[in-house]
Short mmCIF file of C-alpha atoms in Angstrom, two decimals:
data_model
loop_
_atom_site.label_atom_id
_atom_site.label_comp_id
_atom_site.label_asym_id
_atom_site.label_seq_id
_atom_site.Cartn_x
_atom_site.Cartn_y
_atom_site.Cartn_z
CA UNK A 1 12.30 -63.13 -175.47
CA UNK A 2 9.50 -63.81 -177.99
CA UNK A 3 6.54 -65.85 -176.76
CA UNK A 4 5.55 -69.18 -178.41
CA UNK A 5 2.77 -69.22 -180.97
CA UNK A 6 1.58 -72.46 -179.37
CA UNK A 7 2.03 -72.02 -175.53
CA UNK A 8 0.70 -75.52 -174.63
CA UNK A 9 3.06 -77.12 -177.12
CA UNK A 10 6.05 -75.39 -175.51
CA UNK A 11 4.79 -76.17 -171.96
CA UNK A 12 4.89 -79.88 -172.67
CA UNK A 13 8.02 -79.74 -174.90
CA UNK A 14 10.48 -78.16 -172.47
CA UNK A 15 10.32 -80.89 -169.84
CA UNK A 16 10.34 -83.52 -172.63
CA UNK A 17 13.43 -82.07 -174.06
CA UNK A 18 15.22 -81.85 -170.67
CA UNK A 19 14.37 -85.35 -169.73
CA UNK A 20 15.09 -86.89 -173.11
CA UNK A 21 18.49 -85.13 -173.32
CA UNK A 22 19.46 -86.30 -169.80
CA UNK A 23 18.47 -89.95 -170.74
CA UNK A 24 20.20 -89.75 -174.01
CA UNK A 25 23.46 -88.44 -172.56
CA UNK A 26 23.41 -91.37 -170.13
CA UNK A 27 23.03 -93.77 -172.96
CA UNK A 28 25.97 -92.22 -174.93
CA UNK A 29 28.21 -92.81 -171.95
CA UNK A 30 27.45 -96.51 -172.09
CA UNK A 31 28.94 -98.91 -174.56
CA UNK A 32 25.63 -99.48 -176.35
CA UNK A 33 24.92 -98.40 -179.83
CA UNK A 34 24.38 -94.82 -180.47
CA UNK A 35 23.10 -93.50 -183.86
CA UNK A 36 25.36 -90.90 -185.33
CA UNK A 37 25.26 -88.74 -188.46
CA UNK A 38 27.74 -87.57 -191.03
CA UNK A 39 28.21 -83.82 -191.31
CA UNK A 40 29.08 -82.42 -194.63
CA UNK A 41 32.75 -81.34 -195.01
CA UNK A 42 34.06 -78.50 -197.25
CA UNK A 43 36.03 -79.86 -200.19
CA UNK A 44 37.58 -78.30 -203.23
CA UNK A 45 39.46 -79.57 -206.23
CA UNK A 46 42.95 -79.02 -207.75
CA UNK A 47 41.65 -76.01 -209.81
CA UNK A 48 39.94 -74.30 -206.90
CA UNK A 49 36.24 -75.03 -207.36
CA UNK A 50 34.21 -76.22 -204.49
CA UNK A 51 33.26 -79.93 -204.85
CA UNK A 52 31.32 -79.98 -201.57
CA UNK A 53 28.44 -82.45 -201.69
CA UNK A 54 26.10 -83.69 -199.06
CA UNK A 55 27.40 -86.31 -196.64
CA UNK A 56 25.39 -89.31 -197.85
CA UNK A 57 27.36 -92.20 -196.37
CA UNK A 58 25.22 -94.61 -194.40
CA UNK A 59 27.89 -95.36 -191.88
CA UNK A 60 29.15 -92.55 -189.68
CA UNK A 61 32.32 -92.44 -187.65
CA UNK A 62 32.05 -93.34 -183.88
CA UNK A 63 32.97 -89.69 -183.06
CA UNK A 64 30.51 -88.17 -185.46
CA UNK A 65 27.59 -86.07 -183.92
CA UNK A 66 24.86 -88.01 -182.36
CA UNK A 67 21.78 -88.38 -184.52
CA UNK A 68 19.38 -87.32 -181.85
CA UNK A 69 16.19 -87.56 -184.04
CA UNK A 70 16.86 -91.36 -184.17
CA UNK A 71 17.53 -91.84 -180.57
CA UNK A 72 13.97 -92.47 -179.35
CA UNK A 73 11.63 -95.01 -180.59
CA UNK A 74 7.85 -94.28 -180.73
CA UNK A 75 4.82 -96.46 -181.06
CA UNK A 76 5.36 -96.49 -184.83
CA UNK A 77 8.68 -98.08 -184.36
CA UNK A 78 12.04 -96.41 -184.27
CA UNK A 79 14.01 -98.79 -186.50
CA UNK A 80 17.50 -98.69 -184.83
CA UNK A 81 16.47 -96.05 -182.28
CA UNK A 82 17.98 -97.46 -179.00
CA UNK A 83 15.69 -95.78 -176.29
CA UNK A 84 11.88 -96.46 -176.11
CA UNK A 85 9.97 -93.28 -175.23
CA UNK A 86 8.36 -95.30 -172.39
CA UNK A 87 11.72 -95.05 -170.58
CA UNK A 88 11.40 -91.28 -170.64
CA UNK A 89 8.02 -90.47 -169.00
CA UNK A 90 8.04 -86.73 -169.75
CA UNK A 91 8.62 -87.46 -173.35
CA UNK A 92 5.88 -90.17 -173.51
CA UNK A 93 3.42 -87.87 -171.77
CA UNK A 94 4.21 -84.89 -174.09
CA UNK A 95 3.72 -87.12 -177.20
CA UNK A 96 0.36 -88.31 -175.92
CA UNK A 97 -0.76 -84.81 -175.27
CA UNK A 98 0.42 -83.53 -178.65
CA UNK A 99 -1.45 -86.41 -180.34
CA UNK A 100 -4.58 -85.49 -178.55
CA UNK A 101 -4.35 -81.79 -179.61
CA UNK A 102 -3.59 -82.72 -183.20
CA UNK A 103 -6.44 -85.18 -183.39
CA UNK A 104 -8.86 -82.37 -182.62
CA UNK A 105 -7.16 -79.57 -184.59
CA UNK A 106 -6.53 -80.19 -188.21
CA UNK A 107 -4.30 -77.02 -188.71
CA UNK A 108 -2.24 -78.11 -185.72
CA UNK A 109 -1.95 -81.63 -187.04
CA UNK A 110 -0.77 -80.44 -190.47
CA UNK A 111 1.85 -78.23 -188.80
CA UNK A 112 3.23 -80.88 -186.41
CA UNK A 113 3.05 -83.82 -188.76
CA UNK A 114 3.80 -83.86 -192.53
CA UNK A 115 2.45 -87.36 -193.23
CA UNK A 116 -0.32 -88.21 -190.72
CA UNK A 117 -3.20 -87.02 -192.95
CA UNK A 118 -2.33 -89.55 -195.54
CA UNK A 119 -2.43 -92.50 -193.02
CA UNK A 120 -5.39 -94.90 -193.13
CA UNK A 121 -7.25 -95.19 -189.83
CA UNK A 122 -7.18 -93.19 -186.59
CA UNK A 123 -4.49 -95.27 -184.89
CA UNK A 124 -2.06 -95.00 -187.84
CA UNK A 125 -2.59 -91.25 -187.75
CA UNK A 126 -1.83 -91.10 -184.07
CA UNK A 127 1.23 -93.19 -184.42
CA UNK A 128 2.55 -90.89 -187.21
CA UNK A 129 1.96 -87.69 -185.22
CA UNK A 130 3.71 -89.23 -182.30
CA UNK A 131 6.63 -90.35 -184.42
CA UNK A 132 7.13 -87.00 -185.92
CA UNK A 133 6.82 -85.12 -182.65
CA UNK A 134 9.54 -87.37 -181.12
CA UNK A 135 11.76 -86.40 -184.04
CA UNK A 136 10.86 -82.69 -183.34
CA UNK A 137 12.16 -83.29 -179.80
CA UNK A 138 15.37 -84.81 -181.21
CA UNK A 139 15.93 -81.80 -183.52
CA UNK A 140 15.84 -79.42 -180.55
CA UNK A 141 18.26 -81.54 -178.58
CA UNK A 142 20.56 -81.95 -181.55
CA UNK A 143 20.83 -78.23 -182.18
CA UNK A 144 21.22 -77.48 -178.54
CA UNK A 145 24.11 -79.92 -178.32
CA UNK A 146 25.67 -78.56 -181.44
CA UNK A 147 25.64 -74.85 -180.27
CA UNK A 148 26.13 -75.50 -176.52
CA UNK A 149 22.60 -74.28 -175.55
CA UNK A 150 21.41 -75.34 -172.10
CA UNK A 151 19.28 -72.64 -170.32
CA UNK A 152 15.49 -72.51 -170.74
CA UNK A 153 15.81 -69.25 -172.80
CA UNK A 154 18.36 -70.98 -175.05
CA UNK A 155 16.09 -73.95 -175.57
CA UNK A 156 13.11 -71.66 -176.22
CA UNK A 157 15.06 -69.72 -178.92
CA UNK A 158 15.76 -72.97 -180.72
CA UNK A 159 12.11 -74.12 -180.25
CA UNK A 160 10.67 -70.81 -181.61
CA UNK A 161 12.69 -71.26 -184.82
CA UNK A 162 11.16 -74.66 -185.46
CA UNK A 163 7.71 -73.63 -184.35
CA UNK A 164 7.50 -70.71 -186.69
CA UNK A 165 8.60 -72.96 -189.55
CA UNK A 166 5.62 -75.15 -188.88
CA UNK A 167 2.88 -72.73 -187.76
CA UNK A 168 3.55 -69.38 -189.42
CA UNK A 169 1.34 -68.76 -192.64
CA UNK A 170 4.14 -66.76 -194.32
CA UNK A 171 7.92 -67.05 -193.88
CA UNK A 172 10.63 -64.59 -194.88
CA UNK A 173 14.35 -64.84 -195.63
CA UNK A 174 17.01 -63.95 -198.13
CA UNK A 175 16.69 -65.67 -201.55
CA UNK A 176 20.16 -66.88 -202.50
CA UNK A 177 20.97 -68.03 -206.04
CA UNK A 178 24.53 -69.27 -206.45
CA UNK A 179 26.03 -68.31 -209.69
CA UNK A 180 27.18 -71.54 -211.40
CA UNK A 181 30.83 -72.01 -212.53
CA UNK A 182 31.49 -68.22 -212.66
CA UNK A 183 34.27 -67.18 -210.35
CA UNK A 184 34.17 -63.47 -209.43
CA UNK A 185 37.08 -61.43 -208.22
CA UNK A 186 34.88 -60.00 -205.46
CA UNK A 187 35.79 -60.39 -201.77
CA UNK A 188 32.82 -58.42 -200.31
CA UNK A 189 29.18 -57.87 -201.18
CA UNK A 190 28.36 -55.69 -204.18
CA UNK A 191 25.03 -53.84 -204.09
CA UNK A 192 23.04 -53.87 -207.35
CA UNK A 193 19.93 -52.19 -206.23
CA UNK A 194 17.83 -51.74 -203.05
CA UNK A 195 17.55 -55.19 -201.46
CA UNK A 196 19.64 -56.88 -204.15
CA UNK A 197 23.32 -57.77 -204.12
CA UNK A 198 26.02 -60.32 -204.91
CA UNK A 199 27.89 -61.78 -201.97
CA UNK A 200 30.76 -64.41 -201.57
CA UNK A 201 29.82 -67.92 -200.38
CA UNK A 202 31.65 -68.81 -197.25
CA UNK A 203 32.52 -72.46 -196.35
CA UNK A 204 29.59 -72.92 -193.91
CA UNK A 205 27.10 -71.86 -196.55
CA UNK A 206 28.76 -74.11 -199.11
CA UNK A 207 28.36 -77.05 -196.71
CA UNK A 208 24.74 -76.18 -195.68
CA UNK A 209 23.57 -75.88 -199.23
CA UNK A 210 25.41 -78.93 -200.64
CA UNK A 211 23.41 -81.24 -202.82
CA UNK A 212 23.44 -85.01 -202.93
CA UNK A 213 25.23 -87.12 -205.41
CA UNK A 214 23.02 -90.11 -204.70
CA UNK A 215 19.62 -88.54 -205.24
CA UNK A 216 20.23 -85.82 -207.87
CA UNK A 217 18.44 -86.23 -211.20
CA UNK A 218 19.29 -83.88 -214.17
CA UNK A 219 21.14 -81.35 -212.07
CA UNK A 220 24.68 -82.19 -211.20
CA UNK A 221 25.63 -81.83 -207.50
CA UNK A 222 29.04 -80.71 -208.71
CA UNK A 223 27.63 -77.95 -210.84
CA UNK A 224 25.66 -76.83 -207.82
CA UNK A 225 28.74 -76.86 -205.65
CA UNK A 226 30.93 -74.96 -208.13
CA UNK A 227 29.97 -71.42 -207.28
CA UNK A 228 31.93 -68.70 -205.55
CA UNK A 229 29.15 -66.12 -205.16
CA UNK A 230 25.40 -65.88 -204.91
CA UNK A 231 22.86 -63.31 -206.02
CA UNK A 232 20.88 -62.27 -202.94
CA UNK A 233 17.43 -60.78 -202.86
CA UNK A 234 16.40 -59.88 -199.34
CA UNK A 235 12.92 -60.04 -197.62
CA UNK A 236 11.82 -62.77 -199.86
CA UNK A 237 8.35 -64.13 -198.80
CA UNK A 238 7.10 -67.80 -199.04
CA UNK A 239 3.46 -68.99 -198.39
CA UNK A 240 3.48 -71.63 -195.57
CA UNK A 241 -0.19 -72.40 -195.19
CA UNK A 242 0.40 -75.97 -196.39
CA UNK A 243 3.64 -77.31 -194.76
CA UNK A 244 3.67 -80.39 -196.81
CA UNK A 245 3.54 -78.46 -200.15
CA UNK A 246 6.29 -76.28 -198.99
CA UNK A 247 8.56 -78.96 -198.01
CA UNK A 248 8.09 -81.37 -200.80
CA UNK A 249 6.96 -79.39 -203.87
CA UNK A 250 9.00 -76.81 -205.63
CA UNK A 251 7.12 -73.43 -205.36
CA UNK A 252 6.61 -71.10 -208.22
CA UNK A 253 8.79 -68.13 -207.44
CA UNK A 254 9.65 -64.82 -209.27
CA UNK A 255 13.24 -65.04 -210.48
CA UNK A 256 12.97 -61.93 -212.76
CA UNK A 257 15.64 -59.99 -210.76
CA UNK A 258 18.00 -63.08 -210.69
CA UNK A 259 17.70 -63.62 -214.44
CA UNK A 260 18.36 -59.89 -214.96
CA UNK A 261 21.54 -60.11 -212.95
CA UNK A 262 22.71 -63.16 -214.89
CA UNK A 263 22.06 -61.26 -218.21
CA UNK A 264 24.05 -58.22 -216.99
CA UNK A 265 26.94 -60.44 -215.85
CA UNK A 266 27.16 -61.95 -219.23
CA UNK A 267 26.91 -58.54 -220.94
CA UNK A 268 29.73 -57.20 -218.74
CA UNK A 269 32.06 -60.24 -218.93
CA UNK A 270 31.10 -62.34 -222.06
CA UNK A 271 31.26 -65.36 -219.77
CA UNK A 272 28.85 -68.20 -220.22
CA UNK A 273 26.95 -68.27 -216.86
CA UNK A 274 23.77 -69.22 -215.18
CA UNK A 275 22.41 -70.97 -212.04
CA UNK A 276 21.46 -74.37 -210.79
CA UNK A 277 19.89 -73.81 -207.37
CA UNK A 278 17.80 -71.41 -205.40
CA UNK A 279 17.81 -71.59 -201.52
CA UNK A 280 16.43 -69.42 -198.77
CA UNK A 281 18.35 -68.09 -195.78
CA UNK A 282 15.59 -68.04 -193.15
CA UNK A 283 14.66 -65.03 -190.96
CA UNK A 284 13.91 -66.51 -187.46
CA UNK A 285 12.74 -69.92 -188.62
CA UNK A 286 14.31 -73.19 -189.47
CA UNK A 287 12.96 -76.60 -190.63
CA UNK A 288 15.99 -78.31 -189.23
CA UNK A 289 19.82 -77.97 -189.12
CA UNK A 290 22.92 -80.00 -190.09
CA UNK A 291 24.68 -79.93 -186.65
CA UNK A 292 25.95 -76.30 -186.08
CA UNK A 293 25.56 -75.10 -189.74
CA UNK A 294 23.25 -72.26 -190.68
CA UNK A 295 19.66 -73.11 -191.44
CA UNK A 296 18.77 -73.18 -195.14
CA UNK A 297 15.73 -74.17 -197.10
CA UNK A 298 16.25 -75.41 -200.72
CA UNK A 299 13.58 -73.95 -202.92
CA UNK A 300 14.49 -75.85 -205.97
CA UNK A 301 17.08 -76.92 -208.48
CA UNK A 302 17.18 -75.34 -212.05
CA UNK A 303 18.92 -76.26 -215.26
CA UNK A 304 19.40 -72.56 -216.21
CA UNK A 305 23.13 -72.88 -217.25
CA UNK A 306 24.95 -74.09 -220.38
CA UNK A 307 24.74 -77.82 -221.00
CA UNK A 308 28.53 -77.73 -221.29
CA UNK A 309 28.90 -77.16 -217.51
CA UNK A 310 27.59 -80.73 -216.93
CA UNK A 311 30.54 -82.14 -218.90
CA UNK A 312 33.05 -81.76 -216.06
CA UNK A 313 33.04 -78.01 -216.08
CA UNK A 314 34.18 -77.99 -212.41
CA UNK A 315 37.43 -79.63 -213.47
CA UNK A 316 38.38 -76.76 -215.85
CA UNK A 317 40.60 -73.85 -214.97
CA UNK A 318 39.03 -71.32 -212.60
CA UNK A 319 39.44 -68.02 -214.27
CA UNK A 320 38.17 -64.94 -212.24
CA UNK A 321 35.94 -62.37 -213.80
CA UNK A 322 37.97 -59.23 -213.20
CA UNK A 323 36.84 -56.43 -210.92
CA UNK A 324 36.56 -53.95 -213.74
CA UNK A 325 33.94 -56.10 -215.38
CA UNK A 326 32.09 -56.84 -212.17
CA UNK A 327 31.89 -53.17 -211.41
CA UNK A 328 29.93 -52.69 -214.67
CA UNK A 329 27.04 -54.94 -213.46
CA UNK A 330 25.28 -52.34 -211.12
CA UNK A 331 25.19 -49.83 -213.96
CA UNK A 332 24.01 -52.40 -216.49
CA UNK A 333 21.32 -53.67 -214.04
CA UNK A 334 20.02 -50.08 -213.52
CA UNK A 335 19.96 -49.50 -217.28
CA UNK A 336 18.18 -52.78 -218.06
CA UNK A 337 15.69 -52.30 -215.17
CA UNK A 338 14.70 -48.95 -216.68
CA UNK A 339 14.80 -49.94 -220.25
CA UNK A 340 11.76 -50.43 -222.53
CA UNK A 341 10.39 -53.88 -223.24
CA UNK A 342 12.26 -54.41 -226.46
CA UNK A 343 15.64 -54.05 -224.67
CA UNK A 344 14.46 -56.54 -221.98
CA UNK A 345 13.54 -58.98 -224.73
CA UNK A 346 16.91 -58.61 -226.33
CA UNK A 347 18.66 -59.38 -223.09
CA UNK A 348 16.49 -62.45 -222.54
CA UNK A 349 17.22 -63.68 -225.98
CA UNK A 350 20.93 -63.14 -225.50
CA UNK A 351 21.02 -65.39 -222.45
CA UNK A 352 18.92 -67.93 -224.17
CA UNK A 353 21.51 -68.03 -226.96
CA UNK A 354 24.16 -68.75 -224.31
CA UNK A 355 22.21 -71.64 -223.00
CA UNK A 356 21.57 -73.15 -226.45
CA UNK A 357 23.67 -75.92 -228.02
CA UNK A 358 21.80 -76.13 -231.21
CA UNK A 359 23.06 -73.83 -234.12
CA UNK A 360 19.61 -73.07 -235.41
CA UNK A 361 18.18 -72.14 -231.92
CA UNK A 362 21.16 -70.13 -231.05
CA UNK A 363 21.08 -68.12 -234.30
CA UNK A 364 17.40 -67.48 -234.04
CA UNK A 365 17.66 -66.29 -230.45
CA UNK A 366 20.52 -63.93 -231.32
CA UNK A 367 18.74 -62.51 -234.33
CA UNK A 368 15.46 -62.04 -232.56
CA UNK A 369 17.39 -60.12 -229.90
CA UNK A 370 19.15 -57.94 -232.55
CA UNK A 371 15.79 -57.24 -234.16
CA UNK A 372 14.18 -56.25 -230.92
CA UNK A 373 17.05 -53.63 -230.45
CA UNK A 374 17.44 -52.36 -234.00
CA UNK A 375 13.94 -52.47 -235.60
CA UNK A 376 11.32 -49.70 -235.04
CA UNK A 377 7.71 -50.18 -234.84
CA UNK A 378 7.09 -48.85 -238.39
CA UNK A 379 9.91 -50.80 -240.12
CA UNK A 380 8.58 -53.01 -242.97
CA UNK A 381 11.00 -53.22 -245.88
CA UNK A 382 14.72 -53.86 -246.15
CA UNK A 383 14.82 -54.85 -242.53
CA UNK A 384 18.25 -56.44 -242.58
CA UNK A 385 19.71 -53.36 -244.39
CA UNK A 386 18.24 -51.02 -241.81
CA UNK A 387 19.37 -53.12 -238.82
CA UNK A 388 22.87 -53.42 -240.29
CA UNK A 389 23.07 -49.66 -240.79
CA UNK A 390 21.87 -48.93 -237.27
CA UNK A 391 24.22 -51.49 -235.70
CA UNK A 392 27.15 -49.96 -237.55
CA UNK A 393 26.15 -46.47 -236.33
CA UNK A 394 25.95 -47.75 -232.75
CA UNK A 395 29.19 -49.69 -232.62
CA UNK A 396 31.25 -47.14 -234.54
CA UNK A 397 31.16 -45.11 -231.38
CA UNK A 398 32.96 -48.00 -229.61
CA UNK A 399 35.72 -48.00 -232.11
CA UNK A 400 34.38 -50.66 -234.45
CA UNK A 401 34.62 -50.14 -238.26
CA UNK A 402 31.10 -49.43 -239.49
CA UNK A 403 31.60 -51.33 -242.78
CA UNK A 404 32.65 -54.35 -240.82
CA UNK A 405 29.69 -54.35 -238.50
CA UNK A 406 27.43 -53.87 -241.42
CA UNK A 407 28.92 -56.89 -243.19
CA UNK A 408 28.71 -59.13 -240.07
CA UNK A 409 25.18 -58.27 -239.41
CA UNK A 410 24.38 -59.11 -243.10
CA UNK A 411 26.21 -62.38 -242.86
CA UNK A 412 24.44 -63.45 -239.65
CA UNK A 413 21.09 -62.71 -241.29
CA UNK A 414 22.07 -64.67 -244.37
CA UNK A 415 22.65 -67.65 -242.03
CA UNK A 416 19.28 -66.97 -240.31
CA UNK A 417 17.53 -66.90 -243.67
CA UNK A 418 19.19 -70.20 -244.54
CA UNK A 419 17.88 -71.78 -241.37
CA UNK A 420 14.34 -70.53 -241.81
CA UNK A 421 14.32 -71.89 -245.42
CA UNK A 422 15.97 -75.14 -244.54
CA UNK A 423 19.27 -74.31 -246.50
CA UNK A 424 21.67 -74.00 -243.55
CA UNK A 425 24.86 -76.00 -243.65
CA UNK A 426 25.87 -77.92 -240.51
CA UNK A 427 28.80 -75.53 -239.82
CA UNK A 428 28.42 -72.04 -241.34
CA UNK A 429 31.36 -69.82 -240.61
CA UNK A 430 31.96 -66.04 -240.77
CA UNK A 431 35.29 -64.46 -241.22
CA UNK A 432 36.04 -61.95 -238.44
CA UNK A 433 39.58 -60.46 -238.89
CA UNK A 434 41.98 -63.25 -239.37
CA UNK A 435 39.81 -66.06 -238.05
CA UNK A 436 36.57 -67.78 -238.91
CA UNK A 437 33.82 -68.25 -236.20
CA UNK A 438 30.52 -70.08 -236.13
CA UNK A 439 27.71 -67.80 -237.49
CA UNK A 440 25.57 -68.39 -234.23
CA UNK A 441 28.53 -67.27 -232.10
CA UNK A 442 29.08 -64.09 -234.14
CA UNK A 443 25.38 -63.31 -233.81
CA UNK A 444 25.52 -63.72 -230.08
CA UNK A 445 28.66 -61.59 -229.88
CA UNK A 446 27.06 -58.74 -231.79
CA UNK A 447 23.96 -58.84 -229.65
CA UNK A 448 26.12 -58.59 -226.53
CA UNK A 449 28.10 -55.64 -227.93
CA UNK A 450 24.81 -53.77 -228.82
CA UNK A 451 23.45 -54.27 -225.32
CA UNK A 452 26.71 -53.00 -223.71
CA UNK A 453 26.46 -49.88 -225.75
CA UNK A 454 22.68 -49.48 -225.20
CA UNK A 455 22.87 -49.90 -221.50
CA UNK A 456 26.02 -47.82 -220.71
CA UNK A 457 25.59 -44.97 -223.15
CA UNK A 458 24.66 -41.63 -221.52
CA UNK A 459 21.57 -40.99 -223.67
CA UNK A 460 19.99 -44.38 -224.53
CA UNK A 461 19.30 -44.70 -228.35
CA UNK A 462 16.32 -45.97 -230.18
CA UNK A 463 16.02 -47.21 -233.69
CA UNK A 464 14.43 -43.89 -234.58
CA UNK A 465 17.28 -41.89 -232.98
CA UNK A 466 19.84 -43.98 -234.94
CA UNK A 467 18.14 -43.10 -238.26
CA UNK A 468 18.32 -39.53 -237.36
CA UNK A 469 22.04 -39.95 -236.49
CA UNK A 470 22.70 -41.58 -239.93
CA UNK A 471 20.85 -38.75 -241.76
CA UNK A 472 22.79 -36.15 -239.88
CA UNK A 473 26.01 -37.72 -240.77
CA UNK A 474 24.85 -37.78 -244.52
CA UNK A 475 23.94 -34.12 -244.20
CA UNK A 476 27.41 -33.20 -242.91
CA UNK A 477 28.97 -35.17 -245.57
CA UNK A 478 27.13 -33.02 -248.25
#
C-alpha cells in the first residue's frame, strides 16, 4: 500500500472518518431529515443516441444515496446539514488541527481549500478551511459507502486518490474526447498509433461525463451526450500547482492529435463530425465521485462540431460509420502524421469547411486546401489551370473522368473568384452528373477525394511529380 503524501493529515483523518461515518449511520436509521443526492441515470432516445444528462433535480428520492458531504455542519454553517461537528469529537478535533496546519503553510492551505485565500480576515479563512475539510471527510465516507469499503486499507486507498488530486504538482490520466454525433460500427478499441486509440463509451462513462442542462451555455448537453466512442490519448499530463486554476479554469491543452483523428475520420467516411467535450480519466487520483461511478475530470467544452448538430441532431437517425471506412482511419492517420506541412494544412482547411455554415467561408477553406495540395512552391501563372490538371491526373487513378474533374475544379475556382471580387450569387450551383450541388459542397468534396488519394497511395505524390506524370502521358501519346 502506498504511503500518504501528508502523513499527519491522514493520521487525523482516519479516526474522523470512522467516527463521522458511525454517527451518520445512526442518524440515517432515525426518522430525521437526511440529505440525499440524485445519481445520473443512463438514458437514450428512440433513435438510439445517448441523451444522458447530469441529474440536476434539487429533490432526491428518499432511497437515493446519502449526500455525505452535506451531513455535517461546520463553523461556517452547514445549511441543511443535520449533524453539527461538535457532536463528533474526532471530526471536530481533526478539523481544528487541519486549520492550524493550513494557517501556517500556504501550499497546504491552497491544496485543502479552494476558496479560503479569497476570504477577508483570519477567522473567515479558518472557517472556510474547516468547511472544505469537513466536506473532504464526507467525500471519503460517500465513496466508501458506495463501493463497500470498510477496512483501514480500503479507506486509505480512497484517501490517497483525493490527497493526490490536491497535493501532487502534476497529474496523469487518459485524455478522452467523445466524437460528437458520429456513430461507429466498432465494438472494441481501435489502435491508431502508440498511445492513441478510439474506444467505445460504456454506460458508466456516459453517466460520469454527463453535462448539465441547467448550467450549459453555448454547448448543448445533448450534443455532448450523443457520442458512441471517444478518441483516447494515454499518459496525458496536467499541471496541478494551482488547484483553484485547475478546477475552475479551462487549461490550454494540445489537441493536435485529436484534431488529426477527426480529420481522418471525415476523410474516410465523408461524415460531418467533431467534438464538444474533453475529459480526463485519472490515474490514481480523483477530485470526487458520483456515488460508485468512475472518477472523471472535465477539462473543458468545445464547439468544434457543425452548427447543425445543435438543431436537434440527436433526434435524427443514427447511421453507423461502417467497419470498412473505420479501418481506413489508422492508415490515414499514419499518412497524415508523416505528411509535409502543405498536406496538414489541406486537412485542417477541409475540416474547417465542414464546420462552416457560410458559403463564402466554406468555399475559401476548401479552395485554400486544394491549393495547398496542388500548387508547387514555384507556381506563379495559370494557377487554376495547373491545379485542375493535377487534380484530374490524381483522381483519374481512382476511376474519375479527368475531363470532369478538370471542369469541376475550374467551376469551383470561378465561384471562389466571384466571392473574392464580390460577385458571388447567394446560391451558386455546379452540375455533377444528373444533379446540381452547391459550389462550396463540391469544393469540399473534391478536397476530401484528393486527401484520400494522397494519404492512401503507395508513393505519395507532390505537385512536381504530378507535372512529370502529365508530361510522361503526353510523351506516350506522341
